[in-house]
Amino acid sequence: MSNKRLIGPFKQLITMRGLSVKGAISDDKLHVLENAAIGVENGLILEVGLFDEMAHNYDEIDEINEGVVGLPGFVDCHTHMVWGGSRARDYSLRMRGETYEKILEEGGGIFDTVEKTRAEEKEILVRNFQEHVFRHLGFGVTTIEVKSGYGLSKESELKMLEVIQEADVKADLIATCLAAHVCPKEFSDKSQYLNYVLEEILPEIKKRDLATRVDAFIEPSAFPAAVARGYLEKAKALGFELTLHADQFKPGGSELAVELGAQSADHLEATDKNGITHLAKSNTVAVALPGASVGLGMQFTPARELLDEGASLAIATDWNPGSAPMGDLITQAALIGIYEKLSTAEVFAGVTFRAANALGLSDRGAIETGKVADFLTFATSDFREILYHQGMMKPTDVWKKGVRIDKSV
Ligand code: NIG
Ligand code: FE
């Protein structure tokens, strides 16, 4: 039986179609369809057009409140949403001026979350993770990348990835292995630890299809580029896509990401001319994480410069208990938009099709025939109102694969 339905009318539908995956985008390039509707079938978009012209072709019409703006479902291409414990103590120390790196060097920070995540029962991790995903979905995030990286042992890294695989959620999840987050205390040598990950953890992940991507934190305090390069080359040879935590405090990681053909280089708060030039010439997506800038009280990623030089820019939350506890994509996108002088089109692109591209997904992020039917409505008839409210305007409704999400359960 066909489940063909029409959804509309949208006062304005911002389709995000026909926009370049790289470089600056001016707002006049946005495709804004007035009094529009979306035809869906089997979770995909069948057609997009004018509500009045399409209505008679559909037996089933999912009517929405008049006067709303529609956007593609958001894609959050960088999160660490599975964790145990809390880092409120770190945050209060950072507010008083302590640095993230010093807390880490002294054995706290990420190590604190590793201890708590290892000790937590899997069922509790699943329950907490599901709650995070549920909140994210209600705020319009229909596809979420999620990293491991608080396990740092075979047992605990696999446990984290199992949490992602077993969670009962309506958003699509893309899992990434971040076993190379920091070197666990049990290993005195970083290369030895990376060999252990290569030999013991990655083959098992591949066999059980627990993740398709591998990430590493490239930083002198975590894994310097020279130490991580061989590990990443071997991970790639095993069939994993690569993504890197790059240039958060010191430059170097983005160049490595480009050289290795990584899908994305994320953070880039401390990137330099060399990093920007490399990213601009490549297909590696630059991912800004404004939640980490706000969470650490540091500068934003130079998003304007990256775009003007020709790079692709996505915006993600980095949602994690340490550097980025807020986890609110629309708020963070609005903040980097005003500080970095981005167009509305560039911000929307950064949380839709450009973020999808950072995950290697070409089937979502725009409202057009054949794409996954993930979209949102906002209670306004002018799309510029959405970022103007700096995150306080949340979606009124969210459709995942053509089905309206019930936000009460
Ligand atoms: O993306 N910088 C490295 N990793 C994460 C933070 C993890 C944590 O502090 O728990 C980040 O900011
Ligand atoms: Fe991160």
Coordinates of C-alpha atoms and ligand atoms in Angstrom, one line a residue:
M1 CA 0.0 0.0 0.0
S2 CA 1.4 3.4 -0.9
N3 CA 1.9 5.9 1.8
K4 CA 2.1 8.8 -0.5
R5 CA 1.2 12.1 1.3
L6 CA 1.4 15.8 0.8
I7 CA 2.7 18.1 3.5
G8 CA 2.0 21.8 3.5
P9 CA 1.3 24.6 2.9
F10 CA 4.6 26.2 3.8
K11 CA 4.6 30.0 3.6
Q12 CA 8.3 29.8 2.7
L13 CA 10.2 26.6 1.9
I14 CA 14.0 27.1 2.0
T15 CA 15.0 24.1 -0.1
M16 CA 18.8 24.6 0.0
R17 CA 18.9 23.1 -3.5
G18 CA 21.4 24.1 -6.2
L19 CA 23.9 25.6 -3.8
S20 CA 27.7 25.0 -4.0
V21 CA 29.3 22.6 -1.6
K22 CA 32.3 24.9 -1.3
G23 CA 32.9 28.6 -0.8
A24 CA 30.9 31.7 0.1
I25 CA 27.1 31.8 -0.6
S26 CA 25.1 35.1 -0.7
D27 CA 21.6 35.1 0.5
D28 CA 20.2 35.9 -2.9
K29 CA 21.3 32.4 -4.0
L30 CA 18.8 30.8 -1.5
H31 CA 15.9 29.1 -3.3
V32 CA 12.8 30.3 -1.4
L33 CA 9.5 28.7 -2.6
E34 CA 6.4 30.5 -1.4
N35 CA 3.1 28.6 -0.6
A36 CA 4.9 25.4 -1.1
A37 CA 4.3 21.7 -0.4
I38 CA 6.3 18.5 -0.2
G39 CA 5.1 15.2 -1.6
V40 CA 6.6 12.2 0.3
E41 CA 6.5 8.5 -0.3
N42 CA 8.3 5.7 1.5
G43 CA 10.4 8.1 3.5
L44 CA 11.7 10.0 0.5
I45 CA 10.7 13.3 -1.2
L46 CA 8.6 12.6 -4.2
E47 CA 8.2 16.2 -5.4
V48 CA 8.3 19.8 -4.3
G49 CA 6.1 22.5 -5.6
L50 CA 3.1 24.8 -5.0
F51 CA 0.5 23.5 -2.6
D52 CA -2.5 24.6 -4.6
E53 CA -1.2 22.9 -7.7
M54 CA -0.3 19.6 -6.0
A55 CA -3.2 19.2 -3.5
H56 CA -5.6 17.5 -5.9
N57 CA -3.1 14.7 -6.7
Y58 CA -2.9 13.5 -3.1
D59 CA -5.6 11.5 -1.1
E60 CA -3.7 12.2 2.1
I61 CA -2.7 15.7 3.2
D62 CA -0.7 16.4 6.3
E63 CA -1.9 20.0 6.9
I64 CA 0.4 22.3 8.8
N65 CA -0.3 25.6 10.5
E66 CA -0.3 28.3 7.9
G67 CA 2.5 30.9 7.9
V68 CA 5.5 28.6 8.6
V69 CA 9.0 28.4 7.2
G70 CA 10.3 24.9 6.2
L71 CA 13.9 23.9 6.2
P72 CA 15.7 20.6 5.7
G73 CA 16.4 18.5 8.8
F74 CA 19.6 19.6 10.5
V75 CA 22.7 17.3 10.4
D76 CA 25.0 17.5 13.4
C77 CA 28.3 16.1 12.0
H78 CA 30.4 16.1 15.2
T79 CA 29.2 15.0 18.6
H80 CA 30.4 12.9 21.6
M81 CA 26.9 12.2 22.9
V82 CA 27.7 9.0 24.9
W83 CA 29.3 9.7 28.2
G84 CA 29.2 9.0 32.0
G85 CA 29.6 11.5 34.8
S86 CA 29.7 15.3 34.6
R87 CA 32.4 17.9 34.1
A88 CA 30.8 20.7 36.0
R89 CA 33.9 20.9 38.2
D90 CA 36.1 21.5 35.1
Y91 CA 33.8 24.1 33.9
S92 CA 33.9 26.0 37.2
L93 CA 37.7 25.8 37.1
R94 CA 37.8 27.1 33.5
M95 CA 35.5 30.0 34.5
R96 CA 38.1 30.9 37.0
G97 CA 40.8 30.9 34.4
E98 CA 42.2 27.4 34.4
T99 CA 43.0 26.1 30.9
Y100 CA 41.4 23.0 29.3
E101 CA 44.9 21.7 28.4
K102 CA 46.3 22.1 32.0
I103 CA 43.3 20.2 33.4
L104 CA 44.0 17.4 30.9
E105 CA 47.7 17.4 31.6
E106 CA 47.0 16.9 35.3
G107 CA 45.0 13.8 34.5
G108 CA 41.5 15.4 34.6
G109 CA 39.3 16.5 31.7
I110 CA 38.8 13.8 29.2
F111 CA 40.5 11.3 31.6
D112 CA 37.8 12.0 34.2
T113 CA 35.0 11.2 31.6
V114 CA 36.9 8.1 30.6
E115 CA 36.9 6.8 34.2
K116 CA 33.2 7.6 34.6
T117 CA 32.2 6.1 31.2
R118 CA 34.2 2.9 31.8
A119 CA 32.5 2.5 35.2
E120 CA 28.9 3.2 34.0
E121 CA 26.5 0.3 33.2
K122 CA 25.7 0.1 29.5
E123 CA 22.0 0.3 30.1
I124 CA 22.5 3.7 31.8
L125 CA 24.6 5.0 29.0
V126 CA 22.0 3.9 26.5
R127 CA 19.2 5.6 28.5
N128 CA 21.1 8.9 28.8
F129 CA 22.2 8.8 25.2
Q130 CA 18.6 8.2 24.0
E131 CA 17.6 11.3 26.0
H132 CA 20.3 13.4 24.3
V133 CA 19.2 12.2 20.9
F134 CA 15.5 12.9 21.7
R135 CA 16.3 16.4 22.7
H136 CA 18.4 17.0 19.6
L137 CA 15.7 15.6 17.4
G138 CA 13.1 17.9 19.0
F139 CA 15.4 20.8 18.1
G140 CA 15.5 19.7 14.5
V141 CA 18.6 17.5 14.3
T142 CA 17.5 14.5 12.2
T143 CA 21.0 13.0 11.5
I144 CA 23.7 12.8 14.2
E145 CA 27.3 11.7 14.1
V146 CA 28.4 10.2 17.4
K147 CA 32.0 9.4 18.5
S148 CA 33.4 6.9 20.9
G149 CA 36.6 8.0 22.7
Y150 CA 35.8 7.8 26.4
G151 CA 36.6 4.1 26.5
L152 CA 40.2 3.9 25.4
S153 CA 40.3 0.1 25.9
K154 CA 38.9 -2.6 23.7
E155 CA 36.1 -3.4 26.1
S156 CA 35.0 0.2 26.7
E157 CA 35.4 1.5 23.2
L158 CA 33.2 -1.4 22.0
K159 CA 30.8 -0.7 24.8
M160 CA 30.4 2.9 23.6
L161 CA 29.9 1.9 20.0
E162 CA 27.4 -0.8 21.1
V163 CA 25.4 1.9 22.9
I164 CA 25.2 3.8 19.6
Q165 CA 24.2 0.7 17.7
E166 CA 21.6 -0.5 20.2
A167 CA 19.9 2.8 21.0
D168 CA 16.3 3.0 20.1
V169 CA 16.0 6.4 18.5
K170 CA 14.3 8.0 15.5
A171 CA 17.3 10.1 14.3
D172 CA 19.8 8.5 11.9
L173 CA 23.2 7.9 13.7
I174 CA 26.6 7.8 12.1
A175 CA 29.2 6.2 14.4
T176 CA 32.9 7.1 14.5
C177 CA 35.7 5.4 16.4
L178 CA 37.7 8.0 18.4
A179 CA 39.9 5.5 20.3
A180 CA 42.7 7.9 19.4
H181 CA 41.2 10.7 21.6
V182 CA 44.1 10.7 24.2
C183 CA 46.6 8.1 25.3
P184 CA 45.1 6.1 28.2
K185 CA 47.0 6.0 31.5
E186 CA 47.7 2.3 31.1
F187 CA 50.0 3.0 28.1
S188 CA 53.2 5.0 28.5
D189 CA 53.9 5.2 24.8
K190 CA 51.4 6.8 22.3
S191 CA 52.6 4.7 19.3
Q192 CA 52.2 1.5 21.3
Y193 CA 48.7 2.5 22.2
L194 CA 47.8 3.3 18.5
N195 CA 49.2 -0.1 17.5
Y196 CA 47.0 -1.7 20.1
V197 CA 43.9 0.1 18.6
L198 CA 44.9 -1.0 15.1
E199 CA 45.4 -4.6 16.1
E200 CA 42.8 -5.2 18.7
I201 CA 40.0 -2.6 18.3
L202 CA 39.6 -1.6 14.7
P203 CA 39.3 -5.1 13.2
E204 CA 36.5 -6.0 15.7
I205 CA 34.7 -2.7 14.9
K206 CA 34.9 -3.6 11.2
K207 CA 33.7 -7.1 11.7
R208 CA 30.7 -6.1 13.7
D209 CA 30.0 -3.0 11.6
L210 CA 30.1 -0.8 14.7
A211 CA 31.5 2.3 13.0
T212 CA 32.5 3.4 9.5
R213 CA 34.8 6.3 10.4
V214 CA 37.9 6.8 12.4
D215 CA 38.8 10.1 14.2
A216 CA 41.9 11.2 16.1
F217 CA 42.6 14.2 18.3
I218 CA 45.7 15.8 16.6
E219 CA 47.4 18.0 19.2
P220 CA 50.7 17.9 21.0
S221 CA 48.8 17.1 24.3
A222 CA 46.9 14.2 22.6
F223 CA 48.4 12.7 19.4
P224 CA 51.0 14.9 17.4
A225 CA 50.5 14.6 13.6
A226 CA 53.8 12.7 13.2
V227 CA 52.6 10.0 15.7
A228 CA 49.1 9.7 14.3
R229 CA 49.9 9.7 10.6
G230 CA 50.8 6.0 10.3
Y231 CA 47.8 5.0 12.4
L232 CA 45.4 6.9 10.2
E233 CA 46.9 5.6 7.0
K234 CA 46.4 2.0 8.3
A235 CA 42.9 2.8 9.5
K236 CA 42.1 4.1 6.0
A237 CA 43.6 0.9 4.4
L238 CA 41.2 -1.1 6.6
G239 CA 38.3 0.7 4.9
F240 CA 37.5 3.5 7.4
E241 CA 36.7 7.0 6.3
L242 CA 38.8 9.6 8.3
T243 CA 37.9 12.7 10.2
L244 CA 40.2 14.7 12.5
H245 CA 40.1 16.9 15.6
A246 CA 42.4 19.5 14.1
D247 CA 44.0 22.8 15.0
Q248 CA 42.0 23.3 18.2
F249 CA 45.0 24.7 20.1
K250 CA 47.9 24.3 17.7
P251 CA 48.0 24.2 13.9
G252 CA 49.1 21.1 12.0
G253 CA 46.1 18.8 12.0
S254 CA 44.2 20.3 9.1
E255 CA 47.1 19.8 6.8
L256 CA 47.3 16.2 7.8
A257 CA 43.5 15.8 7.2
V258 CA 43.9 17.2 3.7
E259 CA 46.9 15.0 2.9
L260 CA 45.1 11.9 4.1
G261 CA 41.9 12.8 2.2
A262 CA 39.8 13.0 5.4
Q263 CA 36.1 13.7 5.1
S264 CA 36.5 16.6 7.5
A265 CA 38.9 18.6 9.7
D266 CA 37.0 19.8 12.8
H267 CA 37.6 22.6 15.3
L268 CA 40.2 24.8 13.5
E269 CA 40.0 27.6 16.2
A270 CA 43.8 27.9 15.9
T271 CA 44.2 27.2 12.2
D272 CA 46.6 29.3 10.3
K273 CA 47.0 30.5 6.6
N274 CA 48.6 27.2 5.7
G275 CA 45.7 25.2 7.1
I276 CA 43.1 27.5 5.4
T277 CA 44.9 27.2 2.1
H278 CA 45.1 23.4 2.3
L279 CA 41.4 23.1 3.2
A280 CA 40.3 25.5 0.5
K281 CA 42.1 23.5 -2.2
S282 CA 40.6 20.2 -1.0
N283 CA 37.4 18.3 -0.6
T284 CA 37.9 18.0 3.1
V285 CA 35.1 19.9 4.9
A286 CA 36.1 22.4 7.5
V287 CA 33.8 21.9 10.5
A288 CA 33.4 24.8 13.0
L289 CA 32.4 23.8 16.5
P290 CA 31.1 27.1 18.1
G291 CA 29.9 25.2 21.2
A292 CA 33.6 24.4 22.0
S293 CA 34.6 28.0 21.6
V294 CA 31.8 29.1 23.9
G295 CA 32.5 26.2 26.3
L296 CA 36.2 27.1 26.5
G297 CA 35.8 30.8 26.3
M298 CA 38.0 31.0 23.2
Q299 CA 38.0 32.4 19.7
F300 CA 35.7 31.0 17.0
T301 CA 36.9 29.1 14.0
P302 CA 37.8 31.6 11.2
A303 CA 34.7 30.6 9.2
R304 CA 34.5 33.8 7.1
E305 CA 38.1 33.4 6.0
L306 CA 37.7 29.7 5.2
L307 CA 34.6 30.4 3.1
D308 CA 36.2 33.4 1.3
E309 CA 39.2 31.3 0.4
G310 CA 36.9 28.6 -1.0
A311 CA 36.6 25.9 1.7
S312 CA 33.4 24.1 2.5
L313 CA 32.2 24.9 6.0
A314 CA 29.9 22.9 8.2
I315 CA 28.8 23.8 11.7
A316 CA 28.4 21.1 14.4
T317 CA 27.8 21.1 18.2
D318 CA 30.7 18.9 19.4
W319 CA 28.2 18.0 22.2
N320 CA 30.3 16.5 25.0
P321 CA 30.5 16.9 28.8
G322 CA 33.8 18.7 28.7
S323 CA 34.5 21.4 26.1
A324 CA 31.0 21.7 24.7
P325 CA 28.2 20.9 27.2
M326 CA 25.5 23.1 25.6
G327 CA 24.6 20.8 22.6
D328 CA 22.3 23.3 21.0
L329 CA 23.0 23.4 17.2
I330 CA 20.7 26.3 16.2
T331 CA 22.0 28.5 19.0
Q332 CA 25.6 27.8 18.3
A333 CA 25.1 28.3 14.5
A334 CA 23.4 31.7 15.2
L335 CA 26.3 32.7 17.4
I336 CA 29.1 31.9 14.9
G337 CA 27.0 33.5 12.3
I338 CA 27.0 36.9 14.0
Y339 CA 30.6 36.7 15.2
E340 CA 32.1 35.5 12.0
K341 CA 29.8 37.6 9.7
L342 CA 28.2 34.7 7.8
S343 CA 25.2 34.9 5.5
T344 CA 22.0 33.2 6.5
A345 CA 22.6 30.9 3.5
E346 CA 26.1 29.9 4.8
V347 CA 24.8 29.1 8.3
F348 CA 21.9 27.1 6.9
A349 CA 24.3 25.3 4.5
G350 CA 26.6 24.5 7.4
V351 CA 23.9 22.6 9.3
T352 CA 22.3 20.9 6.3
F353 CA 23.8 19.7 3.1
R354 CA 27.4 20.7 3.8
A355 CA 27.3 18.9 7.2
A356 CA 25.8 15.9 5.3
N357 CA 28.7 16.1 2.9
A358 CA 31.1 16.0 5.8
L359 CA 29.7 12.6 6.6
G360 CA 29.8 11.4 3.0
L361 CA 26.0 11.6 2.8
S362 CA 24.6 13.0 -0.5
D363 CA 21.0 11.8 0.1
R364 CA 20.0 14.5 2.6
G365 CA 20.4 18.2 3.6
A366 CA 18.2 19.7 0.8
I367 CA 14.5 19.5 0.1
E368 CA 14.3 18.0 -3.4
T369 CA 13.1 15.0 -5.2
G370 CA 14.8 11.7 -4.2
K371 CA 16.3 13.0 -0.9
V372 CA 15.4 11.6 2.5
A373 CA 12.2 13.3 3.7
D374 CA 13.7 15.0 6.7
F375 CA 12.4 18.6 7.3
L376 CA 11.4 21.1 9.9
T377 CA 8.9 23.9 10.4
F378 CA 9.5 27.2 12.3
A379 CA 6.5 29.4 13.4
T380 CA 7.4 32.4 11.3
S381 CA 6.7 33.5 7.7
D382 CA 10.2 35.1 7.3
F383 CA 13.2 32.7 7.3
R384 CA 15.5 35.5 8.6
E385 CA 13.6 35.4 12.0
I386 CA 15.2 32.0 12.7
L387 CA 18.8 33.1 13.4
Y388 CA 17.6 36.5 14.6
H389 CA 16.2 34.8 17.7
Q390 CA 19.7 33.4 18.4
G391 CA 18.5 29.9 19.1
M392 CA 15.4 30.7 21.1
M393 CA 13.2 29.9 18.1
K394 CA 13.1 26.2 17.9
P395 CA 11.2 24.1 15.3
T396 CA 7.5 23.6 15.9
D397 CA 7.5 20.3 14.0
V398 CA 10.0 17.8 12.8
W399 CA 9.5 15.2 10.0
K400 CA 11.8 12.2 9.9
K401 CA 11.6 10.1 6.8
G402 CA 8.3 11.8 6.0
V403 CA 6.7 11.1 9.4
R404 CA 6.0 13.9 11.9
I405 CA 7.8 13.2 15.1
D406 CA 5.7 13.1 18.3
K407 CA 7.7 15.3 20.6
S408 CA 5.9 14.2 23.7
V409 CA 7.2 10.6 23.7
Ligands
NIG1 O1 36.1 18.0 20.5 N1 39.2 18.2 22.0 C1 39.0 17.0 22.1 N2 37.9 16.4 22.3 C2 36.6 16.9 22.5 C3 36.3 17.2 23.9 C4 36.2 16.0 24.8 C5 36.1 16.4 26.2 O2 36.6 17.4 26.7 O3 35.5 15.5 26.9 C6 36.4 18.2 21.7 O4 36.4 19.3 22.2
FE2 FE 35.0 16.8 19.4

